[in-house]
Coordinates of C-alpha atoms and ligand atoms in Angstrom, one line a residue:
M1 CA -140.6 1.9 -12.1
N2 CA -138.4 -0.8 -10.6
F3 CA -135.1 0.4 -9.4
S4 CA -134.4 -2.5 -7.1
K5 CA -132.7 -4.8 -9.7
T6 CA -129.7 -6.5 -8.1
A7 CA -126.9 -4.2 -9.0
F8 CA -123.7 -6.1 -8.8
I9 CA -122.9 -9.7 -8.5
L10 CA -119.7 -11.6 -8.5
V11 CA -118.0 -8.7 -6.8
L12 CA -115.0 -9.6 -4.7
L13 CA -113.4 -6.5 -3.2
V14 CA -115.5 -3.4 -3.5
S15 CA -115.9 -0.6 -1.0
I16 CA -119.2 1.2 -1.3
S17 CA -118.9 4.9 -0.3
S18 CA -121.7 6.0 1.9
T19 CA -120.9 9.7 1.7
N20 CA -119.5 11.9 -1.0
A21 CA -118.6 14.7 1.3
Q22 CA -117.4 17.0 -1.4
I23 CA -119.9 16.7 -4.3
G24 CA -122.6 16.0 -1.7
K25 CA -123.0 19.7 -0.9
Y26 CA -125.4 20.0 -3.8
T27 CA -127.6 17.3 -2.4
G28 CA -131.3 18.4 -2.5
G29 CA -130.4 21.4 -4.6
S30 CA -128.6 24.8 -3.8
S31 CA -131.3 27.4 -4.6
K32 CA -134.4 25.3 -5.3
P33 CA -135.4 21.8 -4.2
A34 CA -134.0 18.8 -6.1
I35 CA -135.6 16.2 -3.8
T36 CA -139.3 16.4 -2.7
E37 CA -139.6 13.1 -0.9
G38 CA -141.9 13.4 2.1
G39 CA -143.2 16.7 0.9
K40 CA -145.4 18.2 -1.8
P41 CA -144.3 18.2 -5.4
L42 CA -142.5 21.3 -6.6
H43 CA -145.5 22.9 -8.4
A44 CA -144.7 25.4 -11.2
L45 CA -146.8 27.8 -13.1
V46 CA -146.2 28.0 -16.9
V47 CA -147.2 31.2 -18.7
F48 CA -147.1 31.5 -22.5
V49 CA -146.6 35.0 -23.7
T50 CA -147.0 36.6 -27.1
F51 CA -146.7 40.1 -28.5
D52 CA -149.3 42.0 -30.4
D53 CA -147.1 42.0 -33.5
D54 CA -146.1 38.4 -33.3
D55 CA -146.4 36.8 -36.7
D56 CA -147.5 33.2 -37.6
K57 CA -144.9 33.2 -40.4
K58 CA -142.2 32.8 -37.9
D59 CA -143.5 29.4 -37.0
A60 CA -143.7 27.4 -40.2
S61 CA -144.2 24.1 -38.3
G62 CA -147.4 25.4 -36.6
I63 CA -146.1 24.5 -33.1
W64 CA -147.5 27.7 -31.6
N65 CA -150.0 29.8 -33.6
V66 CA -150.4 33.4 -32.5
G67 CA -153.2 33.8 -30.1
E68 CA -153.3 30.2 -29.1
L69 CA -151.5 28.0 -26.6
P70 CA -148.7 26.0 -28.2
S71 CA -149.5 22.4 -29.3
Y72 CA -147.2 21.0 -26.6
A73 CA -148.7 23.1 -23.8
S74 CA -151.1 20.5 -22.4
D75 CA -148.5 17.7 -21.9
L76 CA -145.4 19.7 -21.0
F77 CA -146.2 19.0 -17.3
D78 CA -148.5 16.8 -15.3
N79 CA -150.6 18.9 -12.9
D80 CA -150.5 16.0 -10.4
T81 CA -149.3 12.4 -10.4
S82 CA -152.4 10.7 -9.0
D83 CA -153.2 9.2 -12.4
G84 CA -149.6 8.3 -13.1
I85 CA -146.9 10.3 -15.0
T86 CA -147.1 11.2 -18.7
P87 CA -144.0 10.0 -20.7
Y88 CA -142.0 12.8 -22.3
S89 CA -143.1 15.5 -19.9
L90 CA -141.0 17.6 -17.5
T91 CA -142.6 15.7 -14.6
D92 CA -141.5 12.4 -16.2
Y93 CA -138.0 13.6 -17.0
W94 CA -137.3 14.7 -13.4
F95 CA -139.0 11.7 -11.9
N96 CA -136.9 9.4 -14.1
M97 CA -133.6 11.3 -13.6
S98 CA -134.1 11.5 -9.8
H99 CA -135.1 7.8 -9.5
G100 CA -138.4 9.0 -8.0
K101 CA -137.0 11.4 -5.5
F102 CA -138.1 14.6 -7.2
V103 CA -141.7 15.3 -8.2
F104 CA -141.9 18.4 -10.4
T105 CA -145.4 19.2 -11.5
G106 CA -147.0 22.3 -13.1
D107 CA -150.1 24.1 -14.3
I108 CA -150.4 26.0 -17.6
Y109 CA -151.9 29.5 -17.3
P110 CA -155.2 28.9 -19.2
E111 CA -154.6 31.4 -22.0
T112 CA -151.8 33.1 -23.8
V113 CA -150.9 36.5 -22.3
T114 CA -150.5 39.0 -25.1
L115 CA -148.4 42.1 -24.5
R116 CA -148.0 45.3 -26.5
P117 CA -146.1 45.0 -29.9
A118 CA -142.5 43.8 -29.4
A119 CA -141.4 47.0 -31.3
Y120 CA -142.6 49.0 -28.3
Y121 CA -140.3 47.2 -25.9
A122 CA -137.4 47.4 -28.3
E123 CA -137.8 51.1 -28.9
T124 CA -138.2 52.0 -25.2
R125 CA -135.1 49.9 -24.3
R126 CA -136.9 47.4 -22.2
N127 CA -135.9 43.7 -21.9
F128 CA -137.4 40.4 -20.7
G129 CA -137.5 41.7 -17.1
E130 CA -140.0 44.4 -18.0
T131 CA -142.1 42.1 -20.1
N132 CA -142.2 39.5 -17.4
R133 CA -143.2 42.1 -14.9
E134 CA -146.0 43.3 -17.1
V135 CA -147.3 39.7 -17.5
L136 CA -147.3 39.3 -13.7
E137 CA -149.2 42.6 -13.2
K138 CA -151.8 41.3 -15.7
I139 CA -152.3 37.9 -14.1
K140 CA -151.7 38.5 -10.4
N141 CA -155.4 38.8 -9.5
Q142 CA -156.6 36.1 -12.0
I143 CA -155.5 32.9 -10.3
D144 CA -154.6 31.5 -6.9
F145 CA -150.9 31.9 -6.5
K146 CA -150.7 30.1 -3.2
K147 CA -150.7 26.9 -5.2
Y148 CA -147.2 27.8 -6.4
D149 CA -145.7 28.5 -2.9
N150 CA -145.0 25.1 -1.3
W151 CA -141.3 25.2 -0.5
S152 CA -138.8 27.2 1.5
Y153 CA -135.2 27.0 2.6
N154 CA -134.5 26.1 6.2
Y155 CA -131.2 28.1 6.8
R156 CA -130.6 26.4 10.1
E157 CA -130.8 22.9 8.8
K158 CA -129.5 23.9 5.4
R159 CA -132.1 22.1 3.4
F160 CA -135.4 22.7 1.6
E161 CA -138.6 21.9 3.3
S162 CA -142.2 21.6 2.2
V163 CA -143.3 24.8 4.0
A164 CA -144.7 27.9 2.3
D165 CA -142.7 31.1 2.7
G166 CA -144.8 33.7 0.9
I167 CA -142.6 33.6 -2.2
A168 CA -143.6 31.8 -5.4
D169 CA -141.4 28.8 -6.1
M170 CA -141.2 28.5 -9.9
I171 CA -143.0 30.6 -12.6
I172 CA -141.9 29.6 -16.1
M173 CA -142.4 32.4 -18.7
I174 CA -142.3 31.1 -22.2
Y175 CA -142.1 33.4 -25.3
R176 CA -142.3 32.4 -28.9
D177 CA -139.1 33.9 -30.4
P178 CA -138.6 37.5 -29.4
D179 CA -135.6 39.2 -31.0
A180 CA -132.5 38.9 -28.9
K181 CA -131.5 42.5 -29.9
W182 CA -133.8 43.8 -27.2
F183 CA -135.2 40.8 -25.3
T184 CA -131.9 39.6 -23.8
R185 CA -130.4 43.1 -23.3
G186 CA -128.4 43.5 -20.1
S187 CA -128.0 39.8 -19.5
G188 CA -124.7 39.5 -21.3
E189 CA -125.7 36.8 -23.8
E190 CA -128.2 35.9 -26.4
F191 CA -129.9 33.2 -24.4
S192 CA -132.6 30.7 -25.5
A193 CA -133.6 30.6 -21.8
I194 CA -132.3 32.0 -18.5
A195 CA -132.7 31.1 -14.8
L196 CA -134.0 34.6 -14.0
L197 CA -137.2 36.7 -14.3
G198 CA -135.3 39.8 -15.0
T199 CA -131.9 41.6 -14.9
K200 CA -133.2 43.9 -12.2
E201 CA -134.7 43.4 -8.8
Y202 CA -138.5 43.7 -8.5
E203 CA -141.4 42.2 -6.7
V204 CA -145.0 41.7 -7.8
V205 CA -147.5 40.6 -5.1
S206 CA -150.4 38.5 -6.1
G207 CA -154.0 39.1 -5.0
D208 CA -153.7 36.3 -2.5
G209 CA -150.5 37.7 -1.1
V210 CA -147.7 35.7 -2.7
S211 CA -144.5 37.5 -3.7
I212 CA -143.1 36.9 -7.1
I213 CA -139.5 38.1 -6.9
S214 CA -136.9 39.0 -9.6
K215 CA -133.3 39.3 -8.7
P216 CA -130.3 39.7 -11.1
I217 CA -128.5 36.5 -9.8
V218 CA -129.6 32.9 -9.4
N219 CA -130.9 32.9 -5.9
N220 CA -133.3 31.1 -3.5
D221 CA -135.8 33.9 -3.8
V222 CA -135.9 34.2 -7.6
S223 CA -139.4 33.1 -8.4
G224 CA -138.9 31.6 -11.9
L225 CA -137.1 31.5 -15.2
T226 CA -137.6 32.8 -18.7
V227 CA -137.6 30.9 -22.0
R228 CA -137.2 32.7 -25.3
A229 CA -137.3 29.5 -27.5
G230 CA -141.0 28.6 -27.3
L231 CA -141.1 27.5 -31.0
K232 CA -138.9 24.5 -30.4
S233 CA -140.1 21.0 -30.0
K234 CA -141.4 19.7 -26.7
L235 CA -138.3 17.5 -26.2
A236 CA -136.0 20.5 -26.9
L237 CA -138.0 22.5 -24.3
I238 CA -137.8 19.7 -21.7
E239 CA -134.0 20.0 -22.2
I240 CA -133.9 23.8 -22.1
I241 CA -136.2 24.2 -19.1
S242 CA -134.5 21.4 -17.2
H243 CA -131.1 23.0 -17.8
E244 CA -132.3 26.3 -16.4
Y245 CA -134.0 24.7 -13.4
A246 CA -130.7 22.9 -12.8
H247 CA -128.9 26.2 -12.6
F248 CA -131.0 26.7 -9.4
L249 CA -129.7 23.3 -8.2
F250 CA -126.0 23.9 -9.1
K251 CA -125.8 27.7 -9.6
S252 CA -124.2 29.4 -12.5
G253 CA -121.5 28.1 -14.9
H254 CA -121.4 25.1 -17.2
S255 CA -119.4 21.9 -17.3
A256 CA -117.5 21.3 -20.6
I257 CA -119.5 18.3 -21.7
G258 CA -122.2 15.8 -20.7
G259 CA -125.3 15.9 -18.5
I260 CA -127.9 18.6 -18.4
M261 CA -125.3 21.2 -17.6
G262 CA -122.7 20.3 -20.2
G263 CA -125.0 19.4 -23.0
S264 CA -125.2 16.8 -25.8
T265 CA -126.4 13.9 -23.6
F266 CA -129.9 15.1 -22.8
A267 CA -130.1 13.1 -19.6
L268 CA -128.3 13.9 -16.3
N269 CA -124.9 12.3 -16.1
A270 CA -123.6 10.4 -13.1
W271 CA -121.8 13.5 -11.6
E272 CA -125.0 15.4 -11.6
K273 CA -127.0 12.5 -10.2
I274 CA -124.4 11.9 -7.4
A275 CA -124.2 15.6 -6.6
L276 CA -128.0 16.0 -6.2
G277 CA -128.2 13.0 -4.0
Y278 CA -130.1 10.8 -6.5
I279 CA -127.6 8.0 -6.6
T280 CA -124.4 6.7 -4.8
P281 CA -121.6 5.5 -6.9
T282 CA -119.8 2.2 -6.3
V283 CA -116.2 3.1 -5.6
V284 CA -113.8 0.6 -6.9
N285 CA -110.2 0.6 -5.7
S286 CA -108.9 -2.9 -6.1
D287 CA -109.0 -5.9 -8.4
T288 CA -112.3 -7.6 -8.9
S289 CA -112.9 -10.6 -11.0
T290 CA -115.9 -9.2 -12.9
F291 CA -118.5 -6.5 -12.7
L292 CA -121.9 -6.6 -14.1
L293 CA -123.1 -3.1 -14.9
N294 CA -126.7 -2.5 -15.7
D295 CA -128.1 0.5 -17.6
F296 CA -126.9 3.7 -15.8
L297 CA -130.0 5.8 -16.4
S298 CA -132.5 3.2 -15.2
S299 CA -130.6 1.5 -12.5
G300 CA -128.4 4.4 -11.3
E301 CA -125.4 2.1 -11.3
V302 CA -122.1 3.9 -11.8
L303 CA -118.5 3.0 -11.1
K304 CA -116.2 5.6 -9.6
V305 CA -112.4 5.2 -9.7
N306 CA -110.5 7.7 -7.7
Y307 CA -107.0 8.9 -8.6
P308 CA -105.0 7.6 -6.9
P309 CA -107.5 4.7 -6.3
D310 CA -107.3 4.7 -2.5
L311 CA -107.7 8.5 -2.0
E312 CA -111.3 8.7 -1.0
N313 CA -112.3 12.3 -1.6
S314 CA -109.9 12.9 -4.5
S315 CA -110.9 15.7 -6.8
R316 CA -109.6 13.5 -9.7
F317 CA -111.6 10.5 -10.7
F318 CA -113.4 8.6 -13.4
L319 CA -117.1 7.8 -13.6
I320 CA -118.1 4.8 -15.8
E321 CA -121.6 4.7 -17.1
N322 CA -123.3 1.9 -19.1
H323 CA -125.8 3.3 -21.7
T324 CA -128.0 0.5 -23.0
R325 CA -130.2 3.1 -24.7
T326 CA -133.3 1.6 -23.1
N327 CA -134.2 4.7 -21.1
R328 CA -136.4 7.0 -23.0
Y329 CA -134.2 10.0 -22.3
D330 CA -130.9 8.4 -23.3
F331 CA -130.1 10.6 -26.3
I332 CA -126.4 10.2 -25.7
A333 CA -125.5 10.0 -29.4
R334 CA -127.2 12.5 -31.7
G335 CA -124.3 13.0 -34.2
G336 CA -123.1 10.9 -37.1
E337 CA -126.0 9.2 -38.9
A338 CA -128.5 10.7 -36.4
N339 CA -127.7 14.1 -37.9
G340 CA -128.4 16.0 -34.7
R341 CA -131.8 14.4 -34.2
Y342 CA -133.2 12.7 -31.1
T343 CA -133.0 9.1 -32.2
L344 CA -135.0 6.4 -30.6
D345 CA -132.9 3.7 -32.3
G346 CA -131.9 1.8 -29.3
D347 CA -128.6 0.5 -30.7
Y348 CA -127.2 3.8 -31.8
G349 CA -124.2 4.8 -29.5
K350 CA -124.9 2.2 -26.9
G351 CA -122.1 1.0 -24.6
I352 CA -119.8 2.2 -21.9
Y353 CA -118.9 5.9 -21.5
V354 CA -116.0 7.2 -19.4
Y355 CA -116.0 10.7 -17.8
K356 CA -112.6 11.9 -16.6
Y357 CA -112.7 14.5 -13.9
S358 CA -109.5 16.5 -13.3
S359 CA -111.3 18.7 -10.8
G360 CA -114.5 17.1 -9.8
N361 CA -115.6 18.2 -6.3
H362 CA -117.1 21.5 -7.1
Y363 CA -119.6 22.8 -9.7
P364 CA -118.8 23.3 -12.5
P365 CA -116.5 20.3 -12.5
K366 CA -113.5 20.1 -14.9
V367 CA -114.3 17.1 -17.1
N368 CA -113.6 15.3 -20.4
L369 CA -115.8 12.7 -22.0
L370 CA -113.4 10.0 -23.1
T371 CA -114.7 8.2 -26.2
A372 CA -113.6 4.9 -27.5
D373 CA -112.5 6.4 -30.8
G374 CA -109.7 8.2 -29.1
L375 CA -108.2 11.5 -28.2
W376 CA -106.5 13.6 -30.9
K377 CA -104.6 16.7 -31.7
W378 CA -106.7 18.9 -34.0
N379 CA -106.0 21.5 -36.5
I380 CA -107.9 23.8 -38.8
T381 CA -106.9 22.6 -42.3
D382 CA -109.3 24.5 -44.4
T383 CA -112.4 26.7 -44.3
V384 CA -115.8 26.5 -46.0
K385 CA -116.3 30.0 -47.4
N386 CA -119.8 31.5 -46.9
S387 CA -121.3 28.2 -45.6
S388 CA -125.0 27.9 -46.2
L389 CA -125.4 26.9 -42.6
C390 CA -124.7 30.4 -41.3
G391 CA -123.7 32.6 -44.2
C392 CA -120.3 32.8 -42.7
D393 CA -116.9 31.1 -43.1
V394 CA -116.7 27.8 -41.1
P395 CA -113.4 26.1 -40.1
I396 CA -112.7 22.5 -41.1
F397 CA -111.0 20.5 -38.4
T398 CA -108.8 17.5 -39.0
R399 CA -107.2 15.0 -36.6
I400 CA -103.5 15.4 -36.8
G401 CA -102.5 12.5 -34.6
P402 CA -103.4 10.6 -31.5
D403 CA -102.8 12.3 -28.2
K404 CA -104.0 9.7 -25.7
D405 CA -103.6 11.8 -22.6
N406 CA -104.2 15.5 -23.5
G407 CA -106.0 15.3 -26.8
K408 CA -109.6 16.0 -27.5
S409 CA -112.3 13.6 -28.6
D410 CA -114.4 14.5 -31.6
R411 CA -117.2 15.2 -29.1
E412 CA -115.5 18.2 -27.6
I413 CA -113.2 19.9 -30.0
K414 CA -113.7 23.5 -29.7
I415 CA -111.3 25.7 -31.7
Y416 CA -111.0 29.4 -31.6
F417 CA -111.6 30.8 -35.1
N418 CA -112.7 34.1 -36.4
K419 CA -113.5 35.4 -32.8
A420 CA -115.6 32.4 -31.8
L421 CA -115.3 28.9 -30.4
W422 CA -116.3 26.4 -33.0
D423 CA -117.8 22.9 -32.7
M424 CA -117.2 20.6 -35.6
W425 CA -119.5 21.4 -38.5
Y426 CA -117.7 19.8 -41.4
D427 CA -115.7 16.7 -41.6
I428 CA -113.7 14.9 -44.3
D429 CA -115.0 11.5 -45.0
P430 CA -112.0 9.2 -44.6
F431 CA -113.3 6.8 -47.3
T432 CA -114.2 9.3 -50.0
G433 CA -112.1 12.3 -49.1
E434 CA -115.1 14.4 -49.5
L435 CA -116.4 17.1 -47.2
T436 CA -119.5 16.2 -45.3
L437 CA -121.6 18.1 -42.8
S438 CA -120.7 16.7 -39.4
R439 CA -122.7 16.4 -36.2
D440 CA -120.1 14.0 -34.7
N441 CA -119.5 16.4 -31.8
M442 CA -123.0 15.3 -30.6
G443 CA -121.8 11.7 -30.4
D444 CA -121.7 8.9 -32.9
E445 CA -121.6 5.2 -33.2
Y446 CA -117.9 5.0 -32.4
D447 CA -117.9 6.8 -29.1
A448 CA -119.0 4.1 -26.7
F449 CA -116.7 1.4 -25.5
T450 CA -118.1 -1.9 -26.7
E451 CA -117.4 -5.6 -26.4
G452 CA -113.7 -6.5 -26.7
M453 CA -112.5 -3.0 -26.0
V454 CA -109.9 -2.1 -23.5
F455 CA -109.2 1.1 -21.5
S456 CA -105.8 1.3 -19.9
Q457 CA -102.8 3.5 -19.5
W458 CA -101.6 2.3 -22.9
S459 CA -104.8 2.7 -24.8
N460 CA -106.2 5.8 -26.6
P461 CA -107.8 7.4 -24.8
S462 CA -105.7 6.4 -21.8
S463 CA -106.7 6.0 -18.2
N464 CA -104.0 8.4 -17.2
I465 CA -105.0 11.6 -15.5
S466 CA -102.4 13.5 -17.4
K467 CA -99.1 12.8 -19.1
Q468 CA -97.3 13.2 -15.8
R469 CA -99.8 11.1 -13.8
T470 CA -99.9 7.5 -15.1
S471 CA -102.9 5.7 -13.8
F472 CA -102.8 2.2 -12.4
F473 CA -106.2 1.2 -13.5
G474 CA -107.9 -0.2 -16.6
F475 CA -110.8 -2.3 -17.8
Y476 CA -111.7 -4.7 -20.5
I477 CA -115.3 -5.3 -21.7
N478 CA -115.6 -9.1 -21.7
E479 CA -119.2 -9.2 -22.9
I480 CA -122.3 -7.2 -23.4
S481 CA -125.5 -9.4 -23.0
E482 CA -128.5 -9.1 -25.2
E483 CA -130.1 -7.0 -22.5
G484 CA -127.1 -4.6 -22.5
V485 CA -125.6 -5.7 -19.2
V486 CA -121.9 -5.1 -19.5
N487 CA -119.5 -7.7 -18.1
L488 CA -116.5 -5.6 -17.1
E489 CA -113.0 -6.8 -16.0
L490 CA -111.4 -4.1 -13.9
K491 CA -107.7 -4.2 -13.0
F492 CA -105.5 -2.2 -10.8
N493 CA -101.7 -1.8 -10.3
D494 CA -99.6 -4.7 -11.6
S495 CA -102.7 -6.6 -12.8
T496 CA -103.3 -4.0 -15.5
K497 CA -100.7 -5.8 -17.5
F498 CA -103.0 -8.8 -17.8
L499 CA -105.5 -6.7 -19.8
P500 CA -105.6 -7.3 -23.5
P501 CA -103.5 -4.9 -25.6
A502 CA -105.1 -1.7 -26.9
S503 CA -106.0 -1.5 -30.6
P504 CA -103.1 -0.4 -32.6
E505 CA -103.0 3.3 -33.6
E506 CA -102.1 5.2 -36.8
L507 CA -102.5 2.5 -39.4
E508 CA -101.4 3.9 -42.7
G509 CA -101.0 2.3 -46.1
S510 CA -99.5 3.1 -49.5
I511 CA -99.0 1.2 -52.8
I512 CA -95.6 0.3 -54.1
D513 CA -95.6 -1.7 -57.3
E514 CA -97.9 -4.7 -56.6
Q515 CA -97.6 -4.4 -52.9
V516 CA -99.4 -2.5 -50.2
L517 CA -97.0 -1.2 -47.5
L518 CA -98.8 -0.9 -44.1
S519 CA -97.4 0.7 -41.0
W520 CA -98.7 1.5 -37.6
Q521 CA -97.5 2.5 -34.1
T522 CA -96.0 -0.3 -32.2
N523 CA -97.9 -1.2 -29.0
K524 CA -96.2 -0.4 -25.7
E525 CA -97.9 -2.8 -23.3
P526 CA -95.5 -4.9 -21.1
S527 CA -97.5 -7.9 -22.2
M528 CA -96.3 -7.3 -25.8
K529 CA -93.2 -9.5 -25.5
E530 CA -92.0 -12.9 -26.6
G531 CA -94.6 -14.5 -28.9
S532 CA -96.8 -11.4 -29.3
K533 CA -97.8 -10.3 -32.8
Y534 CA -100.0 -8.3 -35.0
I535 CA -102.7 -9.8 -37.2
V536 CA -103.5 -8.1 -40.5
Y537 CA -107.0 -8.3 -42.1
R538 CA -108.0 -7.4 -45.6
K539 CA -111.3 -6.8 -47.3
T540 CA -112.0 -6.2 -51.0
E541 CA -115.2 -4.8 -52.5
E542 CA -116.0 -8.3 -53.9
D543 CA -115.8 -10.4 -50.7
N544 CA -117.0 -7.6 -48.4
K545 CA -115.7 -9.5 -45.4
F546 CA -112.4 -9.1 -43.5
S547 CA -110.1 -12.1 -43.6
E548 CA -106.7 -12.6 -42.2
V549 CA -103.8 -12.1 -44.7
G550 CA -100.8 -12.5 -42.4
T551 CA -99.1 -11.8 -39.1
V552 CA -96.1 -9.8 -38.0
P553 CA -94.1 -10.6 -34.8
H554 CA -93.9 -7.7 -32.3
I555 CA -90.5 -6.1 -32.1
V556 CA -89.5 -3.1 -30.0
S557 CA -89.5 -0.1 -32.4
A558 CA -91.6 3.0 -33.0
K559 CA -93.4 1.6 -36.1
T560 CA -94.3 -1.9 -37.3
E561 CA -94.6 -2.6 -41.0
F562 CA -96.3 -5.3 -43.2
K563 CA -96.2 -5.8 -46.9
D564 CA -99.2 -7.3 -48.6
D565 CA -99.0 -8.8 -52.1
I566 CA -102.0 -7.6 -54.2
E567 CA -100.9 -8.8 -57.6
D568 CA -104.0 -11.0 -58.0
I569 CA -106.5 -8.6 -56.6
E570 CA -108.8 -7.0 -59.1
S571 CA -110.7 -4.8 -56.7
K572 CA -110.4 -1.0 -57.2
V573 CA -110.4 -0.5 -53.5
I574 CA -109.2 -2.6 -50.5
Y575 CA -109.6 -2.1 -46.8
Y576 CA -107.3 -3.1 -44.0
M577 CA -107.4 -3.3 -40.3
I578 CA -105.1 -4.9 -37.7
K579 CA -105.2 -6.4 -34.2
A580 CA -102.5 -6.8 -31.6
Q581 CA -102.1 -10.1 -29.8
N582 CA -100.1 -10.3 -26.6
S583 CA -97.9 -13.1 -25.4
E584 CA -100.8 -14.6 -23.3
G585 CA -102.8 -14.8 -26.5
R586 CA -105.2 -12.0 -25.6
T587 CA -106.2 -10.0 -28.7
S588 CA -107.0 -6.3 -29.0
S589 CA -110.1 -4.9 -30.7
A590 CA -109.6 -3.8 -34.3
S591 CA -107.7 -0.7 -35.3
Q592 CA -109.4 1.9 -37.4
I593 CA -110.1 0.7 -40.9
I594 CA -108.2 2.3 -43.8
R595 CA -109.1 2.4 -47.4
I596 CA -106.5 2.0 -50.2
K597 CA -107.2 2.7 -53.9
T598 CA -105.4 0.1 -56.0
N599 CA -103.8 0.5 -59.4
N600 CA -107.0 -1.0 -60.8
S601 CA -108.7 2.2 -60.1
D602 CA -109.6 4.5 -63.0
Ligands
ZN1 ZN1 -126.9 27.5 -18.7

């Protein structure tokens, strides 16, 4: 892999931070190694476990037939990297995420270990800790465990080193699908995987003298992790196992969104990569003419803007990532049309993503993922009774208005309903008014900032840290090249007013006689003064292309209105969108599109 592509050109005033003293405390990993440069790979042992009463019927897809190894077993890990690295393996995922700094290899125990019937463990009130211990007792004399003891923590130098310490580094126990009623007992949750070998402390010593240790908390000595979801796809298991391993790197807790610890992006995000010492962000704190930003995942390039911009170790900051969707692990948008699937369509969801950290120097950081389609107040407006998805009542969320500073994007609304926190499951299609199943909380085609979009204190989402803390920073996306390189114009302080206006919000329309009355929120940018205006575009079903139908001068008021004559229009449905243009002639990206049924409708 070539990571040496020239990162930034045309940069005028940029300070590159050499240390990230705060986040940097996770460099190399907290309880297990995150960097193996100069040492041996971190070499894991994977053991597949079944129960005597496991049933093939549970696994209709045939991923893992009872008594056999699962179909993905042979390429979940590379045993070594001398012949290269297999794409879509755990070895490849971590090599890719760490930019070559972390080599994570593994062996598969040659056969499935079958335990007594699951019913036995359920009835005798045992859990995964006891089953793991039984597996270890069965295999402890069968193989050479010294192969799995290559690393230890040097407490004096506070770092991991490639020296054996008599304790196994990482044993991954994978079960097909044992019932959570007994399997996860005592762990406090129905996990699909956990960064532990048991809820109690125990030690099994192998025939060649290596200790395999279980402790009830994530800890340097814990010798492995447990997966309950062995019937999932290999990609899903790469995500699950990487997440659990990353608990050893960061410790317990989760961030609200993004990365391997917040979910829904699959790949590590910039915060995680910076924290583990894989990349160094470019800190920007003053105006630059232009930035060229390459793909974040492949190049490791990321922009960091502190709040306030000159406070070096501020716990409040933004991280700006460019996702060209060219990296094989860039599943940043799995909602909308992707319907929850890993999509290899390289255009879906590509563009700039902005993470806002309101407390970002410790794990888990407090973070929002700001998406280009804005932040909103949400409300439960209805419920789907007895939804076929769960056999339960599911809330329906609806946007009730823009809240550019404190609202939630459709990627992270979580509303408390019926004793649980709910993601979005159903959505109302704005064009048809019908209820559709929604995976928009996993990211869709409107989330990325793309060419022509602006991010500023006046846009939605805004670059403000909060309503009380107005930011003095913004950017405009000048251009995205064919290769996905983003040409970004960053502005600070007074210069932010030279950014184009934000796209107008809350466009609404209604029919009065032969006219459509449109209204929207008036833009607040200081550049919306003498000579600034709004441009109105209309599209009918017949022409299927937006064309300008008129302009309205900007005036200071809460709302701006426009009347469109539709006497001669025969279409049953018409669409509108608007753009703002400031007094320097710079134009915003388009507002959201609205759909109006005309009187020609049946
Ligand atoms: Zn977790």
